[in-house]
Amino acid sequence: MRKKIVAANWKMNMTQAESARFVESMLLDLGDITDVEVVIVPPFTAIAKVMEALGKAQNIKVGGQNMYWEKNGPFTGEISAALLRDLFVHYVVLGHSERRTLFGETDEIVNRKVRAAHEATLRPIVCIGETLQQRDRGNVDKILSIQLRGSLAGLTPKELQETVIAYEPVWAIGTGRNATPAQAQEAHAFIRHTLHQMADETTAERVRIQYGGSVKPENAGELMSQPDIDGALVGGASLDPRSFVQIVKAARDR
Ligand code: 13P
């Protein structure tokens, strides 16, 4: 059984004060949750505050939104896996579509980061997904296969099992238009099939695949009851503790 994983990607939002208020409110409901893995992914500037507000709630994990692959050195403005680990961060989101389209990240760049994250025992959440044009042209499988094989090249089966994949169709991000549960399930099943080809069946069965793109309390339950959907990567709806808590509870009830 794969444990569901629900992550809050706050993107470029949330001051320290807002972050602390969010965590305090969330802990009232999720303070002792253990049957769903909950991950908060704040901007770098709020990570320490989130850690402080979490206090002893070690059941809730924290993630970074990006990192650079080098260990240290003259890379002004960048942050390494080791610096994230220094803040007790467990996860890092890599290859988000906003990074790919706005900041020119290719599968090769994402792959370097993924490998550097594993080297530092930081667990990557690797985002992949097609644009609307690619979907309309019938190229979903092709694009997902290229992104998966490129971003995850060279990983051992163990590293693959410690990687989370986030399927985020670009046309569903921040648009209010989520993939239907059937569309998402089809993509997730294809991703698992590709992981089987890349590694082996046990590995493919163990990798958790999140869905992301306009996840809300109203659609979270049906999405996460699909057999290959193992959680959610939530953007907009994760900025409000009440809606985020509802999404986590929807994961628990599946
Ligand atoms: P929204 O939930 O705002 O569509 O964002 C999804 C996303 O990009 C999560 O990483």
JSON list of C-alpha atoms in Angstrom, two decimals, residues 23-226:
[
{"chain": "A", "resi": 23, "resn": "VAL", "atom": "CA", "xyz": [0.62, 26.21, 10.53]},
{"chain": "A", "resi": 24, "resn": "GLU", "atom": "CA", "xyz": [-1.02, 26.98, 13.87]},
{"chain": "A", "resi": 25, "resn": "SER", "atom": "CA", "xyz": [-4.46, 26.70, 12.29]},
{"chain": "A", "resi": 26, "resn": "MET", "atom": "CA", "xyz": [-3.57, 23.52, 10.36]},
{"chain": "A", "resi": 27, "resn": "LEU", "atom": "CA", "xyz": [-2.20, 21.79, 13.45]},
{"chain": "A", "resi": 28, "resn": "LEU", "atom": "CA", "xyz": [-5.56, 22.09, 15.22]},
{"chain": "A", "resi": 29, "resn": "ASP", "atom": "CA", "xyz": [-6.86, 19.55, 12.69]},
{"chain": "A", "resi": 30, "resn": "LEU", "atom": "CA", "xyz": [-3.78, 17.68, 11.52]},
{"chain": "A", "resi": 31, "resn": "GLY", "atom": "CA", "xyz": [-1.54, 17.79, 14.59]},
{"chain": "A", "resi": 32, "resn": "ASP", "atom": "CA", "xyz": [-1.48, 14.02, 14.94]},
{"chain": "A", "resi": 33, "resn": "ILE", "atom": "CA", "xyz": [-2.19, 12.82, 11.41]},
{"chain": "A", "resi": 34, "resn": "THR", "atom": "CA", "xyz": [-0.01, 9.86, 10.45]},
{"chain": "A", "resi": 35, "resn": "ASP", "atom": "CA", "xyz": [-2.00, 7.96, 7.82]},
{"chain": "A", "resi": 36, "resn": "VAL", "atom": "CA", "xyz": [-1.41, 10.67, 5.17]},
{"chain": "A", "resi": 37, "resn": "GLU", "atom": "CA", "xyz": [1.99, 12.27, 4.62]},
{"chain": "A", "resi": 38, "resn": "VAL", "atom": "CA", "xyz": [1.57, 16.05, 4.73]},
{"chain": "A", "resi": 39, "resn": "VAL", "atom": "CA", "xyz": [4.24, 18.32, 3.25]},
{"chain": "A", "resi": 40, "resn": "ILE", "atom": "CA", "xyz": [4.37, 22.12, 3.41]},
{"chain": "A", "resi": 41, "resn": "VAL", "atom": "CA", "xyz": [6.43, 23.74, 0.65]},
{"chain": "A", "resi": 42, "resn": "PRO", "atom": "CA", "xyz": [6.93, 27.41, 1.60]},
{"chain": "A", "resi": 43, "resn": "PRO", "atom": "CA", "xyz": [9.12, 30.01, -0.10]},
{"chain": "A", "resi": 44, "resn": "PHE", "atom": "CA", "xyz": [12.71, 29.75, 1.19]},
{"chain": "A", "resi": 45, "resn": "THR", "atom": "CA", "xyz": [12.19, 32.86, 3.34]},
{"chain": "A", "resi": 46, "resn": "ALA", "atom": "CA", "xyz": [9.48, 31.18, 5.42]},
{"chain": "A", "resi": 47, "resn": "ILE", "atom": "CA", "xyz": [11.01, 27.71, 5.88]},
{"chain": "A", "resi": 48, "resn": "ALA", "atom": "CA", "xyz": [12.55, 28.46, 9.28]},
{"chain": "A", "resi": 49, "resn": "LYS", "atom": "CA", "xyz": [9.30, 30.02, 10.50]},
{"chain": "A", "resi": 50, "resn": "VAL", "atom": "CA", "xyz": [7.28, 27.00, 9.36]},
{"chain": "A", "resi": 51, "resn": "MET", "atom": "CA", "xyz": [9.71, 24.68, 11.16]},
{"chain": "A", "resi": 52, "resn": "GLU", "atom": "CA", "xyz": [9.42, 26.74, 14.32]},
{"chain": "A", "resi": 53, "resn": "ALA", "atom": "CA", "xyz": [5.60, 26.76, 14.15]},
{"chain": "A", "resi": 54, "resn": "LEU", "atom": "CA", "xyz": [5.52, 22.99, 13.56]},
{"chain": "A", "resi": 55, "resn": "GLY", "atom": "CA", "xyz": [7.50, 22.50, 16.76]},
{"chain": "A", "resi": 56, "resn": "LYS", "atom": "CA", "xyz": [7.18, 18.88, 17.82]},
{"chain": "A", "resi": 57, "resn": "ALA", "atom": "CA", "xyz": [4.75, 17.96, 15.03]},
{"chain": "A", "resi": 58, "resn": "GLN", "atom": "CA", "xyz": [7.28, 15.80, 13.25]},
{"chain": "A", "resi": 59, "resn": "ASN", "atom": "CA", "xyz": [4.53, 14.03, 11.32]},
{"chain": "A", "resi": 60, "resn": "ILE", "atom": "CA", "xyz": [4.36, 17.09, 9.02]},
{"chain": "A", "resi": 61, "resn": "LYS", "atom": "CA", "xyz": [7.28, 17.47, 6.60]},
{"chain": "A", "resi": 62, "resn": "VAL", "atom": "CA", "xyz": [8.67, 20.55, 4.88]},
{"chain": "A", "resi": 63, "resn": "GLY", "atom": "CA", "xyz": [9.89, 20.93, 1.30]},
{"chain": "A", "resi": 64, "resn": "GLY", "atom": "CA", "xyz": [11.82, 23.44, -0.80]},
{"chain": "A", "resi": 65, "resn": "GLN", "atom": "CA", "xyz": [10.43, 24.75, -4.10]},
{"chain": "A", "resi": 66, "resn": "ASN", "atom": "CA", "xyz": [13.69, 24.46, -6.05]},
{"chain": "A", "resi": 67, "resn": "MET", "atom": "CA", "xyz": [17.46, 24.07, -5.62]},
{"chain": "A", "resi": 68, "resn": "TYR", "atom": "CA", "xyz": [20.69, 24.14, -7.61]},
{"chain": "A", "resi": 69, "resn": "TRP", "atom": "CA", "xyz": [22.68, 20.98, -8.27]},
{"chain": "A", "resi": 70, "resn": "GLU", "atom": "CA", "xyz": [26.13, 22.19, -7.12]},
{"chain": "A", "resi": 71, "resn": "LYS", "atom": "CA", "xyz": [27.10, 21.58, -3.49]},
{"chain": "A", "resi": 72, "resn": "ASN", "atom": "CA", "xyz": [28.35, 25.11, -2.74]},
{"chain": "A", "resi": 73, "resn": "GLY", "atom": "CA", "xyz": [30.36, 27.91, -4.32]},
{"chain": "A", "resi": 74, "resn": "PRO", "atom": "CA", "xyz": [29.97, 31.08, -6.40]},
{"chain": "A", "resi": 75, "resn": "PHE", "atom": "CA", "xyz": [26.33, 30.70, -7.48]},
{"chain": "A", "resi": 76, "resn": "THR", "atom": "CA", "xyz": [24.73, 33.94, -6.35]},
{"chain": "A", "resi": 77, "resn": "GLY", "atom": "CA", "xyz": [21.02, 33.59, -5.66]},
{"chain": "A", "resi": 78, "resn": "GLU", "atom": "CA", "xyz": [21.03, 29.80, -5.65]},
{"chain": "A", "resi": 79, "resn": "ILE", "atom": "CA", "xyz": [20.50, 27.34, -2.81]},
{"chain": "A", "resi": 80, "resn": "SER", "atom": "CA", "xyz": [21.89, 23.80, -2.50]},
{"chain": "A", "resi": 81, "resn": "ALA", "atom": "CA", "xyz": [20.47, 20.52, -1.26]},
{"chain": "A", "resi": 82, "resn": "ALA", "atom": "CA", "xyz": [22.84, 20.69, 1.71]},
{"chain": "A", "resi": 83, "resn": "LEU", "atom": "CA", "xyz": [21.53, 24.13, 2.69]},
{"chain": "A", "resi": 84, "resn": "LEU", "atom": "CA", "xyz": [17.97, 22.77, 2.59]},
{"chain": "A", "resi": 85, "resn": "ARG", "atom": "CA", "xyz": [18.99, 19.76, 4.68]},
{"chain": "A", "resi": 86, "resn": "ASP", "atom": "CA", "xyz": [20.60, 22.20, 7.12]},
{"chain": "A", "resi": 87, "resn": "LEU", "atom": "CA", "xyz": [17.07, 23.55, 7.75]},
{"chain": "A", "resi": 88, "resn": "PHE", "atom": "CA", "xyz": [15.77, 19.97, 8.29]},
{"chain": "A", "resi": 89, "resn": "VAL", "atom": "CA", "xyz": [13.90, 20.04, 4.99]},
{"chain": "A", "resi": 90, "resn": "HIS", "atom": "CA", "xyz": [12.89, 16.56, 3.68]},
{"chain": "A", "resi": 91, "resn": "TYR", "atom": "CA", "xyz": [11.54, 17.20, 0.18]},
{"chain": "A", "resi": 92, "resn": "VAL", "atom": "CA", "xyz": [12.27, 19.44, -2.78]},
{"chain": "A", "resi": 93, "resn": "VAL", "atom": "CA", "xyz": [9.93, 20.18, -5.70]},
{"chain": "A", "resi": 94, "resn": "LEU", "atom": "CA", "xyz": [11.89, 19.98, -8.96]},
{"chain": "A", "resi": 95, "resn": "GLY", "atom": "CA", "xyz": [10.94, 20.71, -12.56]},
{"chain": "A", "resi": 96, "resn": "HIS", "atom": "CA", "xyz": [7.69, 22.49, -11.78]},
{"chain": "A", "resi": 97, "resn": "SER", "atom": "CA", "xyz": [6.10, 23.73, -15.00]},
{"chain": "A", "resi": 98, "resn": "GLU", "atom": "CA", "xyz": [6.61, 27.34, -13.86]},
{"chain": "A", "resi": 99, "resn": "ARG", "atom": "CA", "xyz": [10.35, 26.64, -13.60]},
{"chain": "A", "resi": 100, "resn": "ARG", "atom": "CA", "xyz": [10.33, 24.91, -16.97]},
{"chain": "A", "resi": 101, "resn": "THR", "atom": "CA", "xyz": [8.45, 27.65, -18.83]},
{"chain": "A", "resi": 102, "resn": "LEU", "atom": "CA", "xyz": [9.50, 30.84, -17.02]},
{"chain": "A", "resi": 103, "resn": "PHE", "atom": "CA", "xyz": [13.06, 29.90, -16.10]},
{"chain": "A", "resi": 104, "resn": "GLY", "atom": "CA", "xyz": [14.06, 27.62, -18.96]},
{"chain": "A", "resi": 105, "resn": "GLU", "atom": "CA", "xyz": [14.56, 24.39, -17.04]},
{"chain": "A", "resi": 106, "resn": "THR", "atom": "CA", "xyz": [15.05, 21.41, -19.32]},
{"chain": "A", "resi": 107, "resn": "ASP", "atom": "CA", "xyz": [14.80, 17.72, -18.47]},
{"chain": "A", "resi": 108, "resn": "GLU", "atom": "CA", "xyz": [18.60, 17.64, -18.33]},
{"chain": "A", "resi": 109, "resn": "ILE", "atom": "CA", "xyz": [18.70, 20.45, -15.76]},
{"chain": "A", "resi": 110, "resn": "VAL", "atom": "CA", "xyz": [15.94, 18.79, -13.75]},
{"chain": "A", "resi": 111, "resn": "ASN", "atom": "CA", "xyz": [17.88, 15.50, -13.87]},
{"chain": "A", "resi": 112, "resn": "ARG", "atom": "CA", "xyz": [21.02, 17.12, -12.46]},
{"chain": "A", "resi": 113, "resn": "LYS", "atom": "CA", "xyz": [18.98, 18.55, -9.63]},
{"chain": "A", "resi": 114, "resn": "VAL", "atom": "CA", "xyz": [17.19, 15.26, -8.95]},
{"chain": "A", "resi": 115, "resn": "ARG", "atom": "CA", "xyz": [20.50, 13.39, -8.71]},
{"chain": "A", "resi": 116, "resn": "ALA", "atom": "CA", "xyz": [22.02, 16.08, -6.45]},
{"chain": "A", "resi": 117, "resn": "ALA", "atom": "CA", "xyz": [18.96, 15.93, -4.20]},
{"chain": "A", "resi": 118, "resn": "HIS", "atom": "CA", "xyz": [19.28, 12.15, -3.76]},
{"chain": "A", "resi": 119, "resn": "GLU", "atom": "CA", "xyz": [23.00, 12.48, -3.05]},
{"chain": "A", "resi": 120, "resn": "ALA", "atom": "CA", "xyz": [22.08, 14.76, -0.15]},
{"chain": "A", "resi": 121, "resn": "THR", "atom": "CA", "xyz": [19.20, 12.45, 0.99]},
{"chain": "A", "resi": 122, "resn": "LEU", "atom": "CA", "xyz": [16.66, 15.07, 0.03]},
{"chain": "A", "resi": 123, "resn": "ARG", "atom": "CA", "xyz": [13.59, 13.51, -1.59]},
{"chain": "A", "resi": 124, "resn": "PRO", "atom": "CA", "xyz": [12.58, 15.06, -4.89]},
{"chain": "A", "resi": 125, "resn": "ILE", "atom": "CA", "xyz": [9.01, 15.69, -5.98]},
{"chain": "A", "resi": 126, "resn": "VAL", "atom": "CA", "xyz": [9.49, 15.73, -9.75]},
{"chain": "A", "resi": 127, "resn": "CYS", "atom": "CA", "xyz": [6.83, 17.53, -11.80]},
{"chain": "A", "resi": 128, "resn": "ILE", "atom": "CA", "xyz": [5.89, 16.55, -15.33]},
{"chain": "A", "resi": 129, "resn": "GLY", "atom": "CA", "xyz": [2.90, 17.34, -17.54]},
{"chain": "A", "resi": 130, "resn": "GLU", "atom": "CA", "xyz": [1.76, 18.24, -21.02]},
{"chain": "A", "resi": 131, "resn": "THR", "atom": "CA", "xyz": [0.49, 21.55, -22.43]},
{"chain": "A", "resi": 132, "resn": "LEU", "atom": "CA", "xyz": [-3.00, 21.84, -23.92]},
{"chain": "A", "resi": 133, "resn": "GLN", "atom": "CA", "xyz": [-1.55, 21.90, -27.42]},
{"chain": "A", "resi": 134, "resn": "GLN", "atom": "CA", "xyz": [0.36, 18.68, -26.76]},
{"chain": "A", "resi": 135, "resn": "ARG", "atom": "CA", "xyz": [-2.82, 17.06, -25.42]},
{"chain": "A", "resi": 136, "resn": "ASP", "atom": "CA", "xyz": [-4.91, 18.25, -28.40]},
{"chain": "A", "resi": 137, "resn": "ARG", "atom": "CA", "xyz": [-2.35, 16.72, -30.75]},
{"chain": "A", "resi": 138, "resn": "GLY", "atom": "CA", "xyz": [-2.58, 13.37, -29.00]},
{"chain": "A", "resi": 139, "resn": "ASN", "atom": "CA", "xyz": [0.96, 13.57, -27.61]},
{"chain": "A", "resi": 140, "resn": "VAL", "atom": "CA", "xyz": [0.33, 13.13, -23.88]},
{"chain": "A", "resi": 141, "resn": "ASP", "atom": "CA", "xyz": [2.05, 9.75, -23.55]},
{"chain": "A", "resi": 142, "resn": "LYS", "atom": "CA", "xyz": [4.98, 10.81, -25.68]},
{"chain": "A", "resi": 143, "resn": "ILE", "atom": "CA", "xyz": [5.61, 13.98, -23.65]},
{"chain": "A", "resi": 144, "resn": "LEU", "atom": "CA", "xyz": [5.25, 12.20, -20.30]},
{"chain": "A", "resi": 145, "resn": "SER", "atom": "CA", "xyz": [7.64, 9.47, -21.40]},
{"chain": "A", "resi": 146, "resn": "ILE", "atom": "CA", "xyz": [10.28, 11.99, -22.57]},
{"chain": "A", "resi": 147, "resn": "GLN", "atom": "CA", "xyz": [10.00, 14.04, -19.37]},
{"chain": "A", "resi": 148, "resn": "LEU", "atom": "CA", "xyz": [10.12, 10.98, -17.11]},
{"chain": "A", "resi": 149, "resn": "ARG", "atom": "CA", "xyz": [13.05, 9.31, -18.83]},
{"chain": "A", "resi": 150, "resn": "GLY", "atom": "CA", "xyz": [14.95, 12.61, -19.08]},
{"chain": "A", "resi": 151, "resn": "SER", "atom": "CA", "xyz": [14.31, 13.88, -15.56]},
{"chain": "A", "resi": 152, "resn": "LEU", "atom": "CA", "xyz": [14.90, 10.54, -13.83]},
{"chain": "A", "resi": 153, "resn": "ALA", "atom": "CA", "xyz": [17.82, 9.26, -15.92]},
{"chain": "A", "resi": 154, "resn": "GLY", "atom": "CA", "xyz": [20.50, 7.36, -14.01]},
{"chain": "A", "resi": 155, "resn": "LEU", "atom": "CA", "xyz": [18.53, 6.79, -10.79]},
{"chain": "A", "resi": 156, "resn": "THR", "atom": "CA", "xyz": [18.80, 3.43, -9.01]},
{"chain": "A", "resi": 157, "resn": "PRO", "atom": "CA", "xyz": [15.56, 1.57, -8.21]},
{"chain": "A", "resi": 158, "resn": "LYS", "atom": "CA", "xyz": [15.96, 2.63, -4.57]},
{"chain": "A", "resi": 159, "resn": "GLU", "atom": "CA", "xyz": [16.31, 6.28, -5.56]},
{"chain": "A", "resi": 160, "resn": "LEU", "atom": "CA", "xyz": [13.28, 5.97, -7.84]},
{"chain": "A", "resi": 161, "resn": "GLN", "atom": "CA", "xyz": [11.25, 4.54, -4.96]},
{"chain": "A", "resi": 162, "resn": "GLU", "atom": "CA", "xyz": [12.25, 7.55, -2.85]},
{"chain": "A", "resi": 163, "resn": "THR", "atom": "CA", "xyz": [11.16, 9.94, -5.59]},
{"chain": "A", "resi": 164, "resn": "VAL", "atom": "CA", "xyz": [7.64, 11.34, -5.77]},
{"chain": "A", "resi": 165, "resn": "ILE", "atom": "CA", "xyz": [6.25, 12.15, -9.22]},
{"chain": "A", "resi": 166, "resn": "ALA", "atom": "CA", "xyz": [3.73, 14.95, -9.62]},
{"chain": "A", "resi": 167, "resn": "TYR", "atom": "CA", "xyz": [1.60, 14.78, -12.75]},
{"chain": "A", "resi": 168, "resn": "GLU", "atom": "CA", "xyz": [0.59, 18.39, -13.37]},
{"chain": "A", "resi": 169, "resn": "PRO", "atom": "CA", "xyz": [-1.01, 19.05, -16.75]},
{"chain": "A", "resi": 170, "resn": "VAL", "atom": "CA", "xyz": [0.07, 22.60, -17.60]},
{"chain": "A", "resi": 171, "resn": "TRP", "atom": "CA", "xyz": [-3.45, 23.55, -18.75]},
{"chain": "A", "resi": 172, "resn": "ALA", "atom": "CA", "xyz": [-4.85, 22.68, -15.32]},
{"chain": "A", "resi": 173, "resn": "ILE", "atom": "CA", "xyz": [-2.42, 24.74, -13.22]},
{"chain": "A", "resi": 174, "resn": "GLY", "atom": "CA", "xyz": [-4.02, 27.84, -11.73]},
{"chain": "A", "resi": 175, "resn": "THR", "atom": "CA", "xyz": [-6.86, 27.75, -14.28]},
{"chain": "A", "resi": 176, "resn": "GLY", "atom": "CA", "xyz": [-9.65, 26.30, -12.13]},
{"chain": "A", "resi": 177, "resn": "ARG", "atom": "CA", "xyz": [-9.95, 23.57, -14.77]},
{"chain": "A", "resi": 178, "resn": "ASN", "atom": "CA", "xyz": [-8.74, 20.29, -13.28]},
{"chain": "A", "resi": 179, "resn": "ALA", "atom": "CA", "xyz": [-8.14, 17.12, -15.26]},
{"chain": "A", "resi": 180, "resn": "THR", "atom": "CA", "xyz": [-11.10, 14.79, -14.86]},
{"chain": "A", "resi": 181, "resn": "PRO", "atom": "CA", "xyz": [-10.44, 11.84, -12.56]},
{"chain": "A", "resi": 182, "resn": "ALA", "atom": "CA", "xyz": [-10.47, 9.58, -15.65]},
{"chain": "A", "resi": 183, "resn": "GLN", "atom": "CA", "xyz": [-7.98, 11.76, -17.56]},
{"chain": "A", "resi": 184, "resn": "ALA", "atom": "CA", "xyz": [-5.69, 11.93, -14.55]},
{"chain": "A", "resi": 185, "resn": "GLN", "atom": "CA", "xyz": [-5.94, 8.18, -13.86]},
{"chain": "A", "resi": 186, "resn": "GLU", "atom": "CA", "xyz": [-5.06, 7.41, -17.47]},
{"chain": "A", "resi": 187, "resn": "ALA", "atom": "CA", "xyz": [-1.92, 9.58, -17.26]},
{"chain": "A", "resi": 188, "resn": "HIS", "atom": "CA", "xyz": [-0.93, 8.15, -13.87]},
{"chain": "A", "resi": 189, "resn": "ALA", "atom": "CA", "xyz": [-1.32, 4.56, -15.13]},
{"chain": "A", "resi": 190, "resn": "PHE", "atom": "CA", "xyz": [0.88, 5.43, -18.10]},
{"chain": "A", "resi": 191, "resn": "ILE", "atom": "CA", "xyz": [3.50, 6.96, -15.78]},
{"chain": "A", "resi": 192, "resn": "ARG", "atom": "CA", "xyz": [3.53, 3.79, -13.66]},
{"chain": "A", "resi": 193, "resn": "HIS", "atom": "CA", "xyz": [3.81, 1.65, -16.78]},
{"chain": "A", "resi": 194, "resn": "THR", "atom": "CA", "xyz": [6.79, 3.74, -17.93]},
{"chain": "A", "resi": 195, "resn": "LEU", "atom": "CA", "xyz": [8.45, 3.39, -14.50]},
{"chain": "A", "resi": 196, "resn": "HIS", "atom": "CA", "xyz": [8.05, -0.37, -14.86]},
{"chain": "A", "resi": 197, "resn": "GLN", "atom": "CA", "xyz": [9.86, -0.22, -18.19]},
{"chain": "A", "resi": 198, "resn": "MET", "atom": "CA", "xyz": [12.58, 2.03, -16.75]},
{"chain": "A", "resi": 199, "resn": "ALA", "atom": "CA", "xyz": [13.14, -0.13, -13.65]},
{"chain": "A", "resi": 200, "resn": "ASP", "atom": "CA", "xyz": [11.04, -3.08, -12.46]},
{"chain": "A", "resi": 201, "resn": "GLU", "atom": "CA", "xyz": [7.52, -3.87, -11.28]},
{"chain": "A", "resi": 202, "resn": "THR", "atom": "CA", "xyz": [8.22, -3.56, -7.55]},
{"chain": "A", "resi": 203, "resn": "THR", "atom": "CA", "xyz": [9.74, -0.13, -8.07]},
{"chain": "A", "resi": 204, "resn": "ALA", "atom": "CA", "xyz": [6.84, 1.01, -10.25]},
{"chain": "A", "resi": 205, "resn": "GLU", "atom": "CA", "xyz": [4.34, -0.17, -7.63]},
{"chain": "A", "resi": 206, "resn": "ARG", "atom": "CA", "xyz": [6.13, 1.70, -4.84]},
{"chain": "A", "resi": 207, "resn": "VAL", "atom": "CA", "xyz": [6.54, 5.12, -6.46]},
{"chain": "A", "resi": 208, "resn": "ARG", "atom": "CA", "xyz": [3.94, 7.63, -5.35]},
{"chain": "A", "resi": 209, "resn": "ILE", "atom": "CA", "xyz": [2.37, 9.74, -8.08]},
{"chain": "A", "resi": 210, "resn": "GLN", "atom": "CA", "xyz": [0.58, 12.93, -7.05]},
{"chain": "A", "resi": 211, "resn": "TYR", "atom": "CA", "xyz": [-1.90, 14.83, -9.18]},
{"chain": "A", "resi": 212, "resn": "GLY", "atom": "CA", "xyz": [-1.61, 18.62, -9.35]},
{"chain": "A", "resi": 213, "resn": "GLY", "atom": "CA", "xyz": [-3.66, 21.26, -11.17]},
{"chain": "A", "resi": 214, "resn": "SER", "atom": "CA", "xyz": [-6.67, 23.06, -9.68]},
{"chain": "A", "resi": 215, "resn": "VAL", "atom": "CA", "xyz": [-7.10, 20.57, -6.82]},
{"chain": "A", "resi": 216, "resn": "LYS", "atom": "CA", "xyz": [-9.82, 21.84, -4.46]},
{"chain": "A", "resi": 217, "resn": "PRO", "atom": "CA", "xyz": [-11.80, 20.35, -1.58]},
{"chain": "A", "resi": 218, "resn": "GLU", "atom": "CA", "xyz": [-14.64, 19.69, -4.06]},
{"chain": "A", "resi": 219, "resn": "ASN", "atom": "CA", "xyz": [-12.64, 17.52, -6.47]},
{"chain": "A", "resi": 220, "resn": "ALA", "atom": "CA", "xyz": [-9.89, 16.09, -4.24]},
{"chain": "A", "resi": 221, "resn": "GLY", "atom": "CA", "xyz": [-11.79, 13.02, -3.03]},
{"chain": "A", "resi": 222, "resn": "GLU", "atom": "CA", "xyz": [-12.75, 11.72, -6.46]},
{"chain": "A", "resi": 223, "resn": "LEU", "atom": "CA", "xyz": [-9.29, 12.36, -7.89]},
{"chain": "A", "resi": 224, "resn": "MET", "atom": "CA", "xyz": [-7.53, 10.60, -5.02]},
{"chain": "A", "resi": 225, "resn": "SER", "atom": "CA", "xyz": [-9.83, 7.58, -5.12]},
{"chain": "A", "resi": 226, "resn": "GLN", "atom": "CA", "xyz": [-8.39, 6.61, -8.52]}
]
